[in-house]
Tab-separated table of C-alpha atoms and ligand atoms in Angstrom:
chain	number	residue	atom	x	y	z
A	23	MET	CA	4.837	17.481	94.346
A	24	GLU	CA	7.404	19.458	92.401
A	25	THR	CA	7.620	18.614	88.703
A	26	LYS	CA	11.115	18.687	87.241
A	27	VAL	CA	11.575	19.195	83.483
A	28	VAL	CA	14.953	17.940	82.273
A	29	LYS	CA	16.273	18.664	78.795
A	30	VAL	CA	17.917	15.384	77.789
A	31	THR	CA	21.276	15.782	76.016
A	32	ASP	CA	24.048	13.431	74.896
A	33	LYS	CA	25.960	14.539	77.974
A	34	ASN	CA	23.353	13.898	80.666
A	35	ILE	CA	21.363	11.042	79.099
A	36	ASP	CA	22.857	8.187	81.157
A	37	GLU	CA	22.488	10.007	84.433
A	38	VAL	CA	18.918	11.126	83.628
A	39	MET	CA	17.913	7.612	82.607
A	40	GLU	CA	19.168	6.221	85.876
A	41	GLU	CA	16.980	8.693	87.750
A	42	ALA	CA	13.952	8.053	85.510
A	43	GLY	CA	14.362	4.275	85.758
A	44	SER	CA	14.522	4.326	89.534
A	45	LEU	CA	11.439	6.559	89.754
A	46	ILE	CA	9.506	4.010	87.635
A	47	LYS	CA	10.783	1.096	89.718
A	48	SER	CA	9.611	2.862	92.867
A	49	GLY	CA	6.104	3.180	91.390
A	50	GLU	CA	6.268	6.789	90.166
A	51	LEU	CA	5.314	8.204	86.753
A	52	VAL	CA	7.686	9.849	84.252
A	53	ALA	CA	6.675	11.652	81.034
A	54	PHE	CA	8.875	11.009	77.990
A	55	PRO	CA	9.058	11.904	74.296
A	56	THR	CA	8.239	9.452	71.517
A	57	GLU	CA	8.122	10.082	67.764
A	58	THR	CA	4.300	10.417	67.882
A	59	VAL	CA	3.365	12.354	71.040
A	60	TYR	CA	4.687	12.562	74.627
A	61	GLY	CA	3.775	9.589	76.830
A	62	LEU	CA	2.982	9.384	80.544
A	63	GLY	CA	4.974	6.330	81.599
A	64	GLY	CA	4.539	3.926	84.471
A	65	ASP	CA	5.493	0.287	85.131
A	66	ALA	CA	3.147	-1.714	82.864
A	67	LEU	CA	3.395	-4.817	85.044
A	68	SER	CA	2.377	-3.032	88.254
A	69	VAL	CA	-1.264	-2.681	89.315
A	70	ASP	CA	-0.510	0.409	91.383
A	71	SER	CA	1.322	2.242	88.598
A	72	SER	CA	-1.552	1.894	86.157
A	73	ALA	CA	-3.971	3.145	88.817
A	74	LYS	CA	-1.678	6.139	89.238
A	75	ILE	CA	-1.702	6.812	85.482
A	76	TYR	CA	-5.515	6.836	85.345
A	77	ALA	CA	-5.624	9.222	88.285
A	78	ALA	CA	-2.977	11.590	86.852
A	79	LYS	CA	-4.802	11.803	83.526
A	80	GLY	CA	-8.288	11.922	85.001
A	81	ARG	CA	-9.010	9.035	82.638
A	82	PRO	CA	-11.758	6.412	82.926
A	83	SER	CA	-10.141	3.156	84.025
A	84	ASP	CA	-11.902	1.105	81.319
A	85	ASN	CA	-9.678	2.785	78.737
A	86	PRO	CA	-6.618	0.522	78.317
A	87	LEU	CA	-2.979	1.618	78.148
A	88	ILE	CA	-0.443	0.837	75.430
A	89	VAL	CA	2.590	-1.134	76.628
A	90	HIS	CA	5.893	0.161	75.237
A	91	VAL	CA	8.844	-2.197	74.757
A	92	ALA	CA	12.404	-1.702	73.540
A	93	ASP	CA	13.132	-5.295	72.421
A	94	TYR	CA	11.092	-7.584	70.199
A	95	SER	CA	11.907	-10.482	72.538
A	96	ASP	CA	10.070	-8.640	75.336
A	97	LEU	CA	6.873	-8.735	73.288
A	98	GLU	CA	6.928	-12.537	73.487
A	99	LYS	CA	6.939	-12.327	77.289
A	100	ILE	CA	3.557	-10.604	77.620
A	101	VAL	CA	1.347	-12.144	74.914
A	102	LYS	CA	-0.456	-15.470	74.710
A	103	GLU	CA	0.226	-16.076	71.035
A	104	LEU	CA	2.135	-14.284	68.307
A	105	PRO	CA	0.600	-14.548	64.837
A	106	LYS	CA	3.132	-14.579	62.001
A	107	GLU	CA	2.055	-11.092	60.945
A	108	ALA	CA	3.543	-9.693	64.165
A	109	LYS	CA	7.116	-10.402	63.128
A	110	MET	CA	6.489	-9.196	59.579
A	111	LEU	CA	5.075	-5.897	60.822
A	112	ALA	CA	7.726	-5.427	63.490
A	113	ASP	CA	10.463	-6.011	60.905
A	114	ALA	CA	8.870	-3.415	58.651
A	115	PHE	CA	7.745	-0.757	61.127
A	116	TRP	CA	9.418	-1.161	64.556
A	117	PRO	CA	10.698	0.904	66.148
A	118	GLY	CA	7.943	3.158	64.848
A	119	PRO	CA	4.405	4.519	65.057
A	120	LEU	CA	2.600	1.158	64.911
A	121	THR	CA	0.820	-0.420	67.884
A	122	MET	CA	-0.244	-4.068	67.586
A	123	ARG	CA	-2.961	-5.689	69.685
A	124	PHE	CA	-2.635	-9.310	70.882
A	125	LYS	CA	-4.233	-11.702	73.358
A	126	LYS	CA	-2.390	-10.953	76.618
A	127	ASN	CA	-0.904	-13.405	79.103
A	128	GLU	CA	-1.158	-13.306	82.914
A	129	LYS	CA	1.987	-11.163	83.318
A	130	VAL	CA	-0.003	-8.083	82.275
A	131	PRO	CA	-2.380	-6.910	85.027
A	132	ASP	CA	-6.020	-6.342	84.081
A	133	THR	CA	-5.705	-2.765	85.301
A	134	THR	CA	-3.185	-1.991	82.533
A	135	THR	CA	-5.600	-3.256	79.869
A	136	GLY	CA	-8.770	-1.769	81.347
A	137	GLY	CA	-10.107	-5.257	82.050
A	138	LEU	CA	-9.633	-6.511	78.457
A	139	ASP	CA	-7.964	-9.852	77.661
A	140	THR	CA	-5.893	-8.153	74.968
A	141	VAL	CA	-2.810	-5.959	75.186
A	142	ALA	CA	-1.684	-3.249	72.755
A	143	VAL	CA	2.102	-3.037	72.323
A	144	ARG	CA	4.479	-0.758	70.485
A	145	MET	CA	8.188	0.042	70.192
A	146	PRO	CA	8.641	3.808	69.803
A	147	ASN	CA	11.230	5.228	67.425
A	148	ASN	CA	12.929	7.661	69.776
A	149	GLU	CA	16.301	7.203	71.427
A	150	ILE	CA	15.249	8.748	74.742
A	151	ALA	CA	12.127	6.576	74.861
A	152	LEU	CA	14.031	3.368	74.115
A	153	LYS	CA	16.702	4.082	76.735
A	154	PHE	CA	14.043	5.048	79.261
A	155	ILE	CA	12.103	1.792	78.680
A	156	LYS	CA	15.276	-0.254	79.125
A	157	ALA	CA	16.272	1.624	82.274
A	158	SER	CA	12.800	0.990	83.688
A	159	GLY	CA	12.705	-2.788	83.360
A	160	GLY	CA	11.431	-3.134	79.801
A	161	PHE	CA	7.645	-2.596	80.011
A	162	ILE	CA	6.286	0.943	80.146
A	163	ALA	CA	2.544	1.579	80.081
A	164	ALA	CA	2.006	4.984	78.550
A	165	PRO	CA	-1.001	6.907	77.390
A	166	SER	CA	-0.482	10.304	75.814
A	167	ALA	CA	0.704	12.656	78.592
A	168	ASN	CA	-2.275	15.032	78.470
A	169	ARG	CA	-5.126	15.382	80.936
A	170	SER	CA	-8.029	13.342	79.555
A	171	GLY	CA	-9.875	15.181	76.754
A	172	ARG	CA	-7.067	17.707	76.030
A	173	PRO	CA	-4.967	17.631	72.852
A	174	SER	CA	-2.041	15.193	73.081
A	175	PRO	CA	1.277	16.883	73.977
A	176	THR	CA	3.817	17.373	71.218
A	177	LEU	CA	6.203	19.468	73.353
A	178	ALA	CA	7.476	19.027	76.926
A	179	GLU	CA	5.838	22.410	77.713
A	180	HIS	CA	2.443	20.878	76.867
A	181	VAL	CA	3.070	18.082	79.357
A	182	LYS	CA	4.025	20.648	81.986
A	183	GLU	CA	0.764	22.543	81.360
A	184	ASP	CA	-1.260	19.412	82.087
A	185	MET	CA	0.864	17.503	84.628
A	186	ASP	CA	2.519	20.202	86.741
A	187	GLY	CA	2.486	19.176	90.401
A	188	ILE	CA	1.145	15.714	89.516
A	189	ILE	CA	4.277	13.824	88.378
A	190	PRO	CA	7.927	14.166	89.512
A	191	LEU	CA	9.760	14.187	86.157
A	192	ILE	CA	9.291	15.204	82.522
A	193	LEU	CA	11.999	14.199	80.031
A	194	ASP	CA	12.267	16.979	77.456
A	195	GLY	CA	13.257	15.774	73.991
A	196	GLY	CA	11.980	18.795	72.056
A	197	GLN	CA	9.073	18.816	69.622
A	198	VAL	CA	8.008	15.341	68.439
A	199	GLY	CA	8.444	14.340	64.803
A	200	ILE	CA	5.026	13.016	63.786
A	201	GLY	CA	2.550	14.774	66.050
A	202	ILE	CA	-0.405	12.365	66.095
A	203	GLU	CA	-0.714	9.049	67.941
A	204	SER	CA	0.341	5.667	66.566
A	205	THR	CA	-1.751	3.488	64.291
A	206	ILE	CA	-3.387	0.626	66.229
A	207	VAL	CA	-3.807	-2.649	64.340
A	208	ASP	CA	-5.647	-5.617	65.839
A	209	LEU	CA	-3.857	-8.966	65.484
A	210	SER	CA	-5.887	-10.642	68.229
A	211	GLU	CA	-8.648	-11.834	65.912
A	212	ASP	CA	-8.787	-13.566	62.523
A	213	GLU	CA	-9.861	-10.401	60.783
A	214	ILE	CA	-7.037	-7.870	60.873
A	215	SER	CA	-8.378	-4.379	61.432
A	216	ILE	CA	-7.275	-0.835	62.166
A	217	LEU	CA	-8.636	0.387	65.509
A	218	ARG	CA	-7.060	3.835	65.264
A	219	PRO	CA	-5.622	5.325	62.053
A	220	GLY	CA	-2.142	6.867	62.184
A	221	TYR	CA	1.037	7.473	60.222
A	222	ILE	CA	1.240	3.799	59.165
A	223	THR	CA	-1.730	3.328	56.834
A	224	ALA	CA	-3.854	0.226	56.115
A	225	GLU	CA	-2.332	0.107	52.621
A	226	MET	CA	1.217	0.047	54.058
A	227	ILE	CA	0.243	-2.836	56.365
A	228	GLU	CA	-1.497	-4.779	53.576
A	229	LYS	CA	1.634	-4.538	51.449
A	230	VAL	CA	3.735	-6.119	54.193
A	231	ILE	CA	1.398	-8.936	55.251
A	232	GLY	CA	-0.258	-9.641	51.905
A	233	ARG	CA	-3.717	-9.726	53.498
A	234	GLU	CA	-6.715	-7.454	53.586
A	235	VAL	CA	-6.875	-4.989	56.466
A	236	THR	CA	-10.263	-3.551	57.401
A	237	LEU	CA	-11.131	-0.403	59.304
A	238	ASP	CA	-13.034	-0.788	62.579
A	239	ALA	CA	-16.497	0.657	61.876
A	240	ALA	CA	-16.314	2.928	64.909
A	241	VAL	CA	-13.035	4.632	63.971
A	242	ASP	CA	-14.541	7.921	62.844
A	243	GLY	CA	-17.481	7.551	65.200
A	244	VAL	CA	-19.837	7.693	62.203
A	245	SER	CA	-22.198	5.096	63.592
A	246	LYS	CA	-23.435	6.130	67.034
A	247	ASP	CA	-24.268	2.502	67.925
A	248	ALA	CA	-20.888	1.126	66.951
A	249	HIS	CA	-18.820	-0.137	69.870
A	250	PRO	CA	-15.220	0.738	69.142
A	251	LYS	CA	-12.733	-2.049	69.889
A	252	ALA	CA	-10.339	0.640	71.124
A	253	PRO	CA	-12.352	2.052	74.053
A	254	GLY	CA	-10.543	5.388	73.808
A	255	MET	CA	-12.172	6.066	70.449
A	256	LYS	CA	-15.533	6.621	72.104
A	257	TYR	CA	-14.440	9.589	74.189
A	258	ARG	CA	-14.290	13.194	72.986
A	259	HIS	CA	-10.648	14.008	72.479
A	260	TYR	CA	-8.142	16.645	71.556
A	261	ALA	CA	-10.710	19.308	72.274
A	262	PRO	CA	-9.808	22.998	72.504
A	263	LYS	CA	-11.743	25.144	74.981
A	264	ALA	CA	-13.520	27.068	72.212
A	265	GLU	CA	-16.116	25.412	70.001
A	266	LEU	CA	-14.415	23.973	66.911
A	267	VAL	CA	-16.228	23.691	63.581
A	268	LEU	CA	-14.722	21.715	60.729
A	269	VAL	CA	-15.635	23.112	57.318
A	270	GLU	CA	-15.674	20.526	54.520
A	271	GLY	CA	-16.375	20.495	50.795
A	272	GLU	CA	-14.833	21.922	47.656
A	273	GLU	CA	-11.928	24.241	48.479
A	274	ALA	CA	-13.473	27.423	47.031
A	275	HIS	CA	-16.740	26.795	48.891
A	276	VAL	CA	-14.905	26.072	52.116
A	277	LEU	CA	-12.953	29.326	51.930
A	278	ASN	CA	-16.057	31.345	51.079
A	279	THR	CA	-17.951	29.850	53.986
A	280	ILE	CA	-15.075	30.533	56.360
A	281	ILE	CA	-14.858	34.139	55.134
A	282	ASP	CA	-18.629	34.572	55.545
A	283	LYS	CA	-18.581	33.238	59.084
A	284	ALA	CA	-15.529	35.249	60.085
A	285	SER	CA	-16.946	38.456	58.648
A	286	LEU	CA	-19.436	38.409	61.535
A	287	ALA	CA	-16.625	38.529	64.097
A	288	THR	CA	-16.692	41.393	66.606
A	289	VAL	CA	-14.546	42.247	69.615
A	290	ASN	CA	-17.281	40.747	71.791
A	291	ASN	CA	-17.606	37.657	69.598
A	292	PRO	CA	-14.061	36.958	68.406
A	293	VAL	CA	-13.487	34.193	65.869
A	294	GLY	CA	-10.499	31.895	65.310
A	295	LEU	CA	-9.505	30.380	61.964
A	296	MET	CA	-7.277	27.392	61.217
A	297	LEU	CA	-6.109	27.576	57.610
A	298	ARG	CA	-3.607	26.003	55.285
A	299	ASP	CA	-0.542	28.214	54.767
A	300	ALA	CA	-1.480	28.837	51.160
A	301	HIS	CA	-4.838	30.355	52.185
A	302	VAL	CA	-3.866	32.593	55.084
A	303	LYS	CA	-3.002	35.657	53.031
A	304	TYR	CA	-6.075	35.429	50.774
A	305	VAL	CA	-8.503	35.045	53.680
A	306	ARG	CA	-6.829	37.773	55.718
A	307	GLU	CA	-7.145	40.206	52.816
A	308	LYS	CA	-10.821	39.425	52.397
A	309	LEU	CA	-11.344	40.143	56.088
A	310	PHE	CA	-9.373	43.402	56.250
A	311	LYS	CA	-12.352	45.249	57.761
A	312	ILE	CA	-12.541	43.036	60.849
A	313	PRO	CA	-10.918	44.632	63.920
A	314	LYS	CA	-7.618	43.045	64.925
A	315	ASP	CA	-8.897	41.898	68.316
A	316	ALA	CA	-11.851	40.119	66.759
A	317	LEU	CA	-9.963	37.667	64.564
A	318	VAL	CA	-7.162	35.162	65.229
A	319	ILE	CA	-5.810	33.295	62.190
A	320	LYS	CA	-3.390	30.408	62.627
A	321	SER	CA	-1.683	28.360	59.954
A	322	ILE	CA	-1.735	24.555	60.135
A	323	GLY	CA	0.789	23.981	57.316
A	324	ASP	CA	0.008	22.707	53.842
A	325	LYS	CA	0.886	19.040	53.423
A	326	GLU	CA	-0.805	16.398	55.565
A	327	ALA	CA	2.421	15.530	57.391
A	328	GLU	CA	2.826	19.197	58.362
A	329	ILE	CA	-0.754	19.395	59.562
A	330	ALA	CA	-0.257	16.238	61.672
A	331	HIS	CA	2.848	17.869	63.154
A	332	GLU	CA	1.157	21.205	63.974
A	333	LEU	CA	-2.464	20.279	64.766
A	334	TYR	CA	-2.327	19.678	68.535
A	335	LYS	CA	0.048	22.589	69.085
A	336	VAL	CA	-2.300	24.976	67.280
A	337	LEU	CA	-5.312	23.627	69.182
A	338	ARG	CA	-3.485	24.280	72.457
A	339	GLU	CA	-2.406	27.762	71.322
A	340	PHE	CA	-6.038	28.649	70.748
A	341	ASP	CA	-6.677	28.031	74.443
A	342	GLU	CA	-4.494	31.098	75.104
A	343	GLU	CA	-6.503	33.231	72.700
A	344	ASN	CA	-9.736	35.006	73.402
A	345	VAL	CA	-11.974	33.254	70.864
A	346	SER	CA	-15.262	31.466	71.460
A	347	ILE	CA	-15.490	29.692	68.120
A	348	ILE	CA	-12.892	28.350	65.688
A	349	TYR	CA	-13.516	27.441	62.048
A	350	SER	CA	-11.017	25.068	60.478
A	351	GLU	CA	-10.328	23.831	56.988
A	352	SER	CA	-10.532	20.056	56.796
A	353	VAL	CA	-8.163	17.600	55.094
A	354	GLY	CA	-8.732	14.820	52.561
A	355	ASN	CA	-9.398	11.316	53.800
A	356	GLY	CA	-6.696	9.342	51.959
A	357	GLY	CA	-3.311	8.052	53.212
A	358	LEU	CA	-2.047	9.998	56.220
A	359	GLY	CA	-5.006	12.336	55.673
A	360	ARG	CA	-7.275	9.626	57.097
A	361	ALA	CA	-5.543	9.837	60.488
A	362	VAL	CA	-5.400	13.633	60.497
A	363	HIS	CA	-9.061	13.846	59.483
A	364	ASN	CA	-9.962	11.400	62.274
A	365	ARG	CA	-8.267	13.630	64.887
A	366	MET	CA	-9.888	16.758	63.442
A	367	ILE	CA	-13.453	15.428	63.518
A	368	ARG	CA	-12.941	14.198	67.065
A	369	ALA	CA	-11.457	17.528	68.187
A	370	ALA	CA	-14.531	19.158	66.670
A	371	GLY	CA	-16.829	16.712	68.473
A	372	HIS	CA	-18.275	15.848	65.015
A	373	ASN	CA	-19.265	19.464	64.520
A	374	ILE	CA	-18.931	19.497	60.719
A	375	LEU	CA	-20.209	22.152	58.335
A	376	ASN	CA	-20.664	20.773	54.822
A	377	THR	CA	-20.493	23.426	52.127
B	424	TXA	O1	1.405	7.100	69.822
B	424	TXA	C1	0.890	6.562	70.795
B	424	TXA	O2	0.292	5.469	70.712
B	424	TXA	C2	0.973	7.285	72.148
B	424	TXA	C3	2.447	7.288	72.577
B	424	TXA	C4	2.637	7.839	73.959
B	424	TXA	O3	2.970	5.993	72.454
B	424	TXA	N1	0.124	6.680	73.114
B	424	TXA	C5	-1.230	6.820	73.093
B	424	TXA	O4	-1.893	6.245	74.173
B	424	TXA	O5	-1.825	7.395	72.215
B	424	TXA	P1	-3.385	6.649	74.565
B	424	TXA	O6	-3.611	5.936	75.852
B	424	TXA	O7	-3.553	8.084	74.572
B	424	TXA	O8	-4.253	5.951	73.483
B	424	TXA	C6	-4.309	4.551	73.461
B	424	TXA	C7	-5.490	4.073	72.688
B	424	TXA	C8	-6.804	4.301	73.394
B	424	TXA	O9	-7.785	4.674	72.438
B	424	TXA	C9	-7.108	2.909	73.957
B	424	TXA	O10	-8.481	2.695	74.095
B	424	TXA	C10	-6.480	2.001	72.928
B	424	TXA	O11	-5.323	2.666	72.534
B	424	TXA	N2	-6.050	0.686	73.461
B	424	TXA	C11	-5.045	0.405	74.285
B	424	TXA	N3	-5.014	-0.907	74.586
B	424	TXA	C12	-6.026	-1.484	73.913
B	424	TXA	C13	-6.539	-2.816	73.793
B	424	TXA	N4	-6.014	-3.834	74.461
B	424	TXA	N5	-7.610	-3.003	72.997
B	424	TXA	C14	-8.175	-1.973	72.340
B	424	TXA	N6	-7.744	-0.711	72.405
B	424	TXA	C15	-6.686	-0.456	73.179
B	425	MG	MG1	-4.494	9.864	74.289
């Protein structure tokens, strides 16, 4: 199959949406931009389309898909009950990077939800995504548009790398704004909990609903026995081809450790470094003796929002470099840092060096 990448503009948007919508209605898959990461869309109410999504991603079929809607009234059509918090959170954060989980009704096939009796739903904050959902009948199941285990795509080029020859159409909306996947909050049980941290934090949700929000124990995969409520959290994710080591601790210790490790780099054992902007120059100067071909240093930005935006792109770029090991600075665990830290430890497969 030939994969077409179409840059969506004000001029062609209506025409492109018509094509994308009819592909979805005929059971095909279309990749599209959202504000978080690119999604791999199919008809959420069709058994065959979800099977196609699992196959295209190489994803285990017990890992449920998020259903994307463009109208709040469409949410009511696919859930069994809507707790009052749903409207409060939608008013505050939709369209936006918040996914809410509910008890599903019979309209949603079990294949879409990996056999679960719940459905996770979100309304993305991206004009192309919203128009695409509407043109496709209102319910788009979409995981991130990467092959299973790879970093989520934040550019149409990333989708092309992973899905070339597998899907007919990629809608190119440029680089995404946020860069990490949506927050998932569970409203299907009495206790409201975060199943996956993201841009919308527990504190932001608590403020809106006036109730305590807990964090699912398995979120960071700390407890090996914990069964995550979001099945996707148990798989290794976002992984670059090289081994990734996350270096944590006091900043000065972290930098010294990174410099020590990188000073062993040779042309036969090249090392990659992921550093905050502010540290690149300092570390490079300390490592001036290392041959150029033995060391690849990439910046991940300084503030947490920048790191969220750059992280997956940098991880993918390292796949083009000849390095067998990458050492990365870590981030703090508060606010948006919690979500970024979660993605980093999972990309590193919990390979953490405490200094
Ligand atoms: O930002 C996002 O959410 C992106 C964009 C494309 O919208 N989508 C995304 O989908 O990240 P995906 O499939 O890569 O991750 C969905 C996560 C998985 O960990 C999955 O296990 C969980 O959501 N999930 C989906 N439905 C669920 C449900 N009913 N119960 C528990 N977890 C669910
Ligand atoms: Mg994903």
